[in-house]
Amino acid sequence: MASIHMAQRETWTSRIGFIFAAVGSAVGLGNIWSFPFQTATNGGAAFLVVYLLAVALIGFPTMLIEFVIGRRGEQNPVEAFRKIGHGQWSFVGGLGLFSSLLTLAFYSVVGGWVLSYIVGSATGSYFGDPGTYFGAVSAGPTAVAAHAVFMAITIGIVALGVTGGIERATTFMIPAILVLLVGLGAWATTLEGATAGYNYYLSPDFGVIANNFGTIVPPAMGQAFFTLSLGFSVMIAYASYLGEDDSLPADGGAIVVVNTLVALLAGFVVFPILFATGGAEGASGGAGTAFVALAGAFGNLPAGQIIGFVFFVVLLFAALSSSISLLEVPVSYITEHYGYRRSTTAVAAGVFIFLVGVPATFGTTWLGFYNDFVFKFLLPIAVLLLAVFIGWFADTDAMDELGRGSSVGGSFKTIWLWWVRTVVPIAVVVTLYLGIKALYTGLSSGAYFG
Ligand code: TRP
């Protein structure tokens, strides 16, 4: 795989190299932690249906938008807009950089929890009282220390460089995640509650969707964008290293499929575990309930200690394969733009982001707020701007770029363009409206900082 260092405009040596890097970014806490627990919080299979529709109908076309901008622009996400001749839109790339910073800040805090749970699985210390253990590691000094360790590992990998650090780390971690998840899923079939878990996960109740449209759509859409790493300019950056003869629709399709498979697999692990020890209710709700519910289950299951250890190691790999990509975006922009050394930049940016994340270690309300702000506000806004830009202001270039290197017909391109012009913006505006309403209600009812 080629270096994706921004200073020289290299291209990926293999198509697989690009897909690997993009999958590493996409597969993360979003797939293995957030996805199953958003599903549990929002009615099980009903959420799954809306989420899959959001991924296919809105996420995939949006990924193509970022690919088109990236490959056409052949520059970092901010410069890319200028290169295409629309410099006034470069703030959209900047917004993506900002979202990356903010996301990594709270992502690393959760990464720290995962580290504590690996230790807790090894020592058995959460088995007696999972709630108390979560309280002790999710806030206060332990959380700050674990957040620091997680960020230090991320900085270390990014400082080592793209080929020596990021590529080496992800080519090891992604296959490991897949193999271990399949193993965990196979083990989960043997559990007492497996069938009830699969039912809850896979048999949608369409009445639930109809009655809870307003509460299901924003998280499903936010989750779709987040899990595909859209709206963060990452895919713009990665696609800028693509050669002319790569097919954007084919590559995008492969990334979406692999990413969705990992999330679905995580559900096949988590739901049987939850239903073996009490059902999904215990796991619905905020960020922390997921950890408490799972840890409680591991404490009560045969071989739970080993299974728990493996599960949290998988979660750690997934978190790291994403956090390095989140840090790489600002680092590559700064090194290219200002000419600082990669290692210095990685340390400086990493320390800054660490500090931004510290409030999220005070308690889960701040963390929930960071998370909701990104999911419900920043991401939909970025995606809306991207769709309007490509659909209405750069449509000719976009159509042309989408066709390069691919055998898709003119009708695919035409449908995509009209979809990006109309369906994507309308869907995102609805989501944004519902999401902002939820944020506002949360803020004014004191749900975050009451
Ligand atoms: N997709 C990642 C996940 O599911 C999180 C993420 C969102 C991300 N945007 C990103 C990772 C940008 C790297 C770069 O956990």
mmCIF file of N, CA, C and O in Angstrom, residues 203-243:
data_model
loop_
_atom_site.group_PDB
_atom_site.id
_atom_site.type_symbol
_atom_site.label_atom_id
_atom_site.label_comp_id
_atom_site.label_asym_id
_atom_site.label_seq_id
_atom_site.Cartn_x
_atom_site.Cartn_y
_atom_site.Cartn_z
ATOM 1 N N SER A 203 -36.425 -9.361 13.849
ATOM 2 C CA SER A 203 -37.814 -9.309 13.357
ATOM 3 C C SER A 203 -38.419 -7.946 13.633
ATOM 4 O O SER A 203 -38.842 -7.665 14.747
ATOM 5 N N PRO A 204 -38.453 -7.115 12.617
ATOM 6 C CA PRO A 204 -38.920 -5.745 12.823
ATOM 7 C C PRO A 204 -40.417 -5.668 13.073
ATOM 8 O O PRO A 204 -41.192 -6.423 12.498
ATOM 9 N N ASP A 205 -40.786 -4.746 13.921
ATOM 10 C CA ASP A 205 -42.183 -4.444 14.151
ATOM 11 C C ASP A 205 -42.427 -3.084 13.493
ATOM 12 O O ASP A 205 -41.985 -2.061 13.993
ATOM 13 N N PHE A 206 -43.107 -3.125 12.340
ATOM 14 C CA PHE A 206 -43.218 -1.875 11.574
ATOM 15 C C PHE A 206 -44.077 -0.840 12.276
ATOM 16 O O PHE A 206 -43.955 0.351 12.024
ATOM 17 N N GLY A 207 -44.936 -1.317 13.181
ATOM 18 C CA GLY A 207 -45.696 -0.372 13.994
ATOM 19 C C GLY A 207 -44.770 0.494 14.829
ATOM 20 O O GLY A 207 -44.996 1.690 15.007
ATOM 21 N N VAL A 208 -43.703 -0.120 15.331
ATOM 22 C CA VAL A 208 -42.743 0.622 16.151
ATOM 23 C C VAL A 208 -42.098 1.734 15.330
ATOM 24 O O VAL A 208 -41.932 2.865 15.787
ATOM 25 N N ILE A 209 -41.757 1.416 14.069
ATOM 26 C CA ILE A 209 -41.136 2.437 13.221
ATOM 27 C C ILE A 209 -42.110 3.586 13.004
ATOM 28 O O ILE A 209 -41.759 4.759 13.168
ATOM 29 N N ALA A 210 -43.354 3.234 12.648
ATOM 30 C CA ALA A 210 -44.332 4.270 12.337
ATOM 31 C C ALA A 210 -44.575 5.179 13.537
ATOM 32 O O ALA A 210 -44.663 6.398 13.402
ATOM 33 N N ASN A 211 -44.662 4.580 14.712
ATOM 34 C CA ASN A 211 -44.985 5.383 15.895
ATOM 35 C C ASN A 211 -43.816 6.174 16.443
ATOM 36 O O ASN A 211 -44.004 7.095 17.223
ATOM 37 N N ASN A 212 -42.608 5.771 16.080
ATOM 38 C CA ASN A 212 -41.446 6.438 16.664
ATOM 39 C C ASN A 212 -40.549 7.050 15.608
ATOM 40 O O ASN A 212 -39.345 7.196 15.810
ATOM 41 N N PHE A 213 -41.165 7.431 14.495
ATOM 42 C CA PHE A 213 -40.385 7.945 13.378
ATOM 43 C C PHE A 213 -39.417 9.044 13.822
ATOM 44 O O PHE A 213 -38.225 8.998 13.524
ATOM 45 N N GLY A 214 -39.946 9.999 14.550
ATOM 46 C CA GLY A 214 -39.145 11.159 14.948
ATOM 47 C C GLY A 214 -37.988 10.820 15.858
ATOM 48 O O GLY A 214 -36.978 11.515 15.866
ATOM 49 N N THR A 215 -38.130 9.751 16.633
ATOM 50 C CA THR A 215 -37.028 9.421 17.532
ATOM 51 C C THR A 215 -36.082 8.387 16.929
ATOM 52 O O THR A 215 -34.960 8.251 17.380
ATOM 53 N N ILE A 216 -36.528 7.665 15.898
ATOM 54 C CA ILE A 216 -35.655 6.645 15.303
ATOM 55 C C ILE A 216 -34.789 7.235 14.186
ATOM 56 O O ILE A 216 -33.612 6.899 14.058
ATOM 57 N N VAL A 217 -35.375 8.121 13.378
ATOM 58 C CA VAL A 217 -34.646 8.590 12.197
ATOM 59 C C VAL A 217 -33.348 9.349 12.516
ATOM 60 O O VAL A 217 -32.308 9.036 11.941
ATOM 61 N N PRO A 218 -33.367 10.332 13.434
ATOM 62 C CA PRO A 218 -32.102 11.053 13.651
ATOM 63 C C PRO A 218 -30.953 10.154 14.114
ATOM 64 O O PRO A 218 -29.859 10.224 13.539
ATOM 65 N N PRO A 219 -31.174 9.283 15.116
ATOM 66 C CA PRO A 219 -30.032 8.434 15.464
ATOM 67 C C PRO A 219 -29.636 7.468 14.354
ATOM 68 O O PRO A 219 -28.444 7.203 14.165
ATOM 69 N N ALA A 220 -30.608 6.965 13.599
ATOM 70 C CA ALA A 220 -30.265 6.025 12.519
ATOM 71 C C ALA A 220 -29.431 6.728 11.447
ATOM 72 O O ALA A 220 -28.434 6.195 10.960
ATOM 73 N N MET A 221 -29.833 7.935 11.108
ATOM 74 C CA MET A 221 -29.110 8.675 10.086
ATOM 75 C C MET A 221 -27.735 9.097 10.614
ATOM 76 O O MET A 221 -26.728 8.965 9.909
ATOM 77 N N GLY A 222 -27.702 9.607 11.832
ATOM 78 C CA GLY A 222 -26.419 10.010 12.424
ATOM 79 C C GLY A 222 -25.471 8.827 12.493
ATOM 80 O O GLY A 222 -24.293 8.923 12.158
ATOM 81 N N GLN A 223 -26.030 7.687 12.896
ATOM 82 C CA GLN A 223 -25.232 6.475 12.986
ATOM 83 C C GLN A 223 -24.701 6.071 11.614
ATOM 84 O O GLN A 223 -23.548 5.664 11.474
ATOM 85 N N ALA A 224 -25.534 6.206 10.583
ATOM 86 C CA ALA A 224 -25.099 5.845 9.225
ATOM 87 C C ALA A 224 -23.925 6.719 8.790
ATOM 88 O O ALA A 224 -22.932 6.224 8.251
ATOM 89 N N PHE A 225 -24.017 8.019 9.029
ATOM 90 C CA PHE A 225 -22.920 8.910 8.635
ATOM 91 C C PHE A 225 -21.672 8.616 9.457
ATOM 92 O O PHE A 225 -20.565 8.534 8.937
ATOM 93 N N PHE A 226 -21.879 8.472 10.766
ATOM 94 C CA PHE A 226 -20.739 8.295 11.660
ATOM 95 C C PHE A 226 -19.999 7.011 11.333
ATOM 96 O O PHE A 226 -18.771 6.990 11.223
ATOM 97 N N THR A 227 -20.740 5.937 11.168
ATOM 98 C CA THR A 227 -20.087 4.649 10.963
ATOM 99 C C THR A 227 -19.354 4.604 9.621
ATOM 100 O O THR A 227 -18.334 3.946 9.488
ATOM 101 N N LEU A 228 -19.847 5.349 8.632
ATOM 102 C CA LEU A 228 -19.149 5.372 7.339
ATOM 103 C C LEU A 228 -18.087 6.475 7.306
ATOM 104 O O LEU A 228 -17.478 6.725 6.271
ATOM 105 N N SER A 229 -17.868 7.137 8.426
ATOM 106 C CA SER A 229 -16.893 8.234 8.518
ATOM 107 C C SER A 229 -17.183 9.335 7.513
ATOM 108 O O SER A 229 -16.265 9.914 6.929
ATOM 109 N N LEU A 230 -18.466 9.643 7.319
ATOM 110 C CA LEU A 230 -18.826 10.687 6.357
ATOM 111 C C LEU A 230 -18.989 12.029 7.060
ATOM 112 O O LEU A 230 -19.311 12.080 8.247
ATOM 113 N N GLY A 231 -18.756 13.116 6.313
ATOM 114 C CA GLY A 231 -18.900 14.449 6.889
ATOM 115 C C GLY A 231 -17.670 14.903 7.639
ATOM 116 O O GLY A 231 -17.639 16.004 8.183
ATOM 117 N N PHE A 232 -16.644 14.055 7.699
ATOM 118 C CA PHE A 232 -15.420 14.384 8.427
ATOM 119 C C PHE A 232 -14.270 14.727 7.469
ATOM 120 O O PHE A 232 -13.150 14.871 7.898
ATOM 121 N N SER A 233 -14.561 14.725 6.202
ATOM 122 C CA SER A 233 -13.546 14.959 5.167
ATOM 123 C C SER A 233 -12.526 13.830 5.050
ATOM 124 O O SER A 233 -11.581 13.939 4.280
ATOM 125 N N VAL A 234 -12.691 12.754 5.807
ATOM 126 C CA VAL A 234 -11.725 11.662 5.727
ATOM 127 C C VAL A 234 -11.740 11.024 4.352
ATOM 128 O O VAL A 234 -10.701 10.746 3.751
ATOM 129 N N MET A 235 -12.957 10.790 3.861
ATOM 130 C CA MET A 235 -13.058 10.109 2.572
ATOM 131 C C MET A 235 -12.593 11.029 1.441
ATOM 132 O O MET A 235 -12.120 10.556 0.414
ATOM 133 N N ILE A 236 -12.714 12.338 1.650
ATOM 134 C CA ILE A 236 -12.158 13.278 0.665
ATOM 135 C C ILE A 236 -10.646 13.106 0.647
ATOM 136 O O ILE A 236 -10.013 12.983 -0.401
ATOM 137 N N ALA A 237 -10.048 13.079 1.840
ATOM 138 C CA ALA A 237 -8.592 12.943 1.943
ATOM 139 C C ALA A 237 -8.134 11.627 1.323
ATOM 140 O O ALA A 237 -7.199 11.598 0.526
ATOM 141 N N TYR A 238 -8.821 10.536 1.669
ATOM 142 C CA TYR A 238 -8.372 9.231 1.192
ATOM 143 C C TYR A 238 -8.540 9.095 -0.318
ATOM 144 O O TYR A 238 -7.701 8.518 -1.002
ATOM 145 N N ALA A 239 -9.647 9.629 -0.842
ATOM 146 C CA ALA A 239 -9.898 9.480 -2.273
ATOM 147 C C ALA A 239 -8.940 10.341 -3.092
ATOM 148 O O ALA A 239 -8.778 10.121 -4.291
ATOM 149 N N SER A 240 -8.289 11.315 -2.444
ATOM 150 C CA SER A 240 -7.378 12.167 -3.199
ATOM 151 C C SER A 240 -6.140 11.389 -3.626
ATOM 152 O O SER A 240 -5.358 11.852 -4.437
ATOM 153 N N TYR A 241 -5.949 10.210 -3.078
ATOM 154 C CA TYR A 241 -4.793 9.387 -3.465
ATOM 155 C C TYR A 241 -5.174 8.298 -4.443
ATOM 156 O O TYR A 241 -4.391 7.403 -4.720
ATOM 157 N N LEU A 242 -6.405 8.355 -4.944
ATOM 158 C CA LEU A 242 -6.864 7.296 -5.838
ATOM 159 C C LEU A 242 -6.446 7.559 -7.273
ATOM 160 O O LEU A 242 -6.422 8.695 -7.723
ATOM 161 N N GLY A 243 -6.140 6.500 -7.978
ATOM 162 C CA GLY A 243 -5.800 6.638 -9.395
ATOM 163 C C GLY A 243 -7.045 6.808 -10.251
ATOM 164 O O GLY A 243 -8.157 6.538 -9.812
#
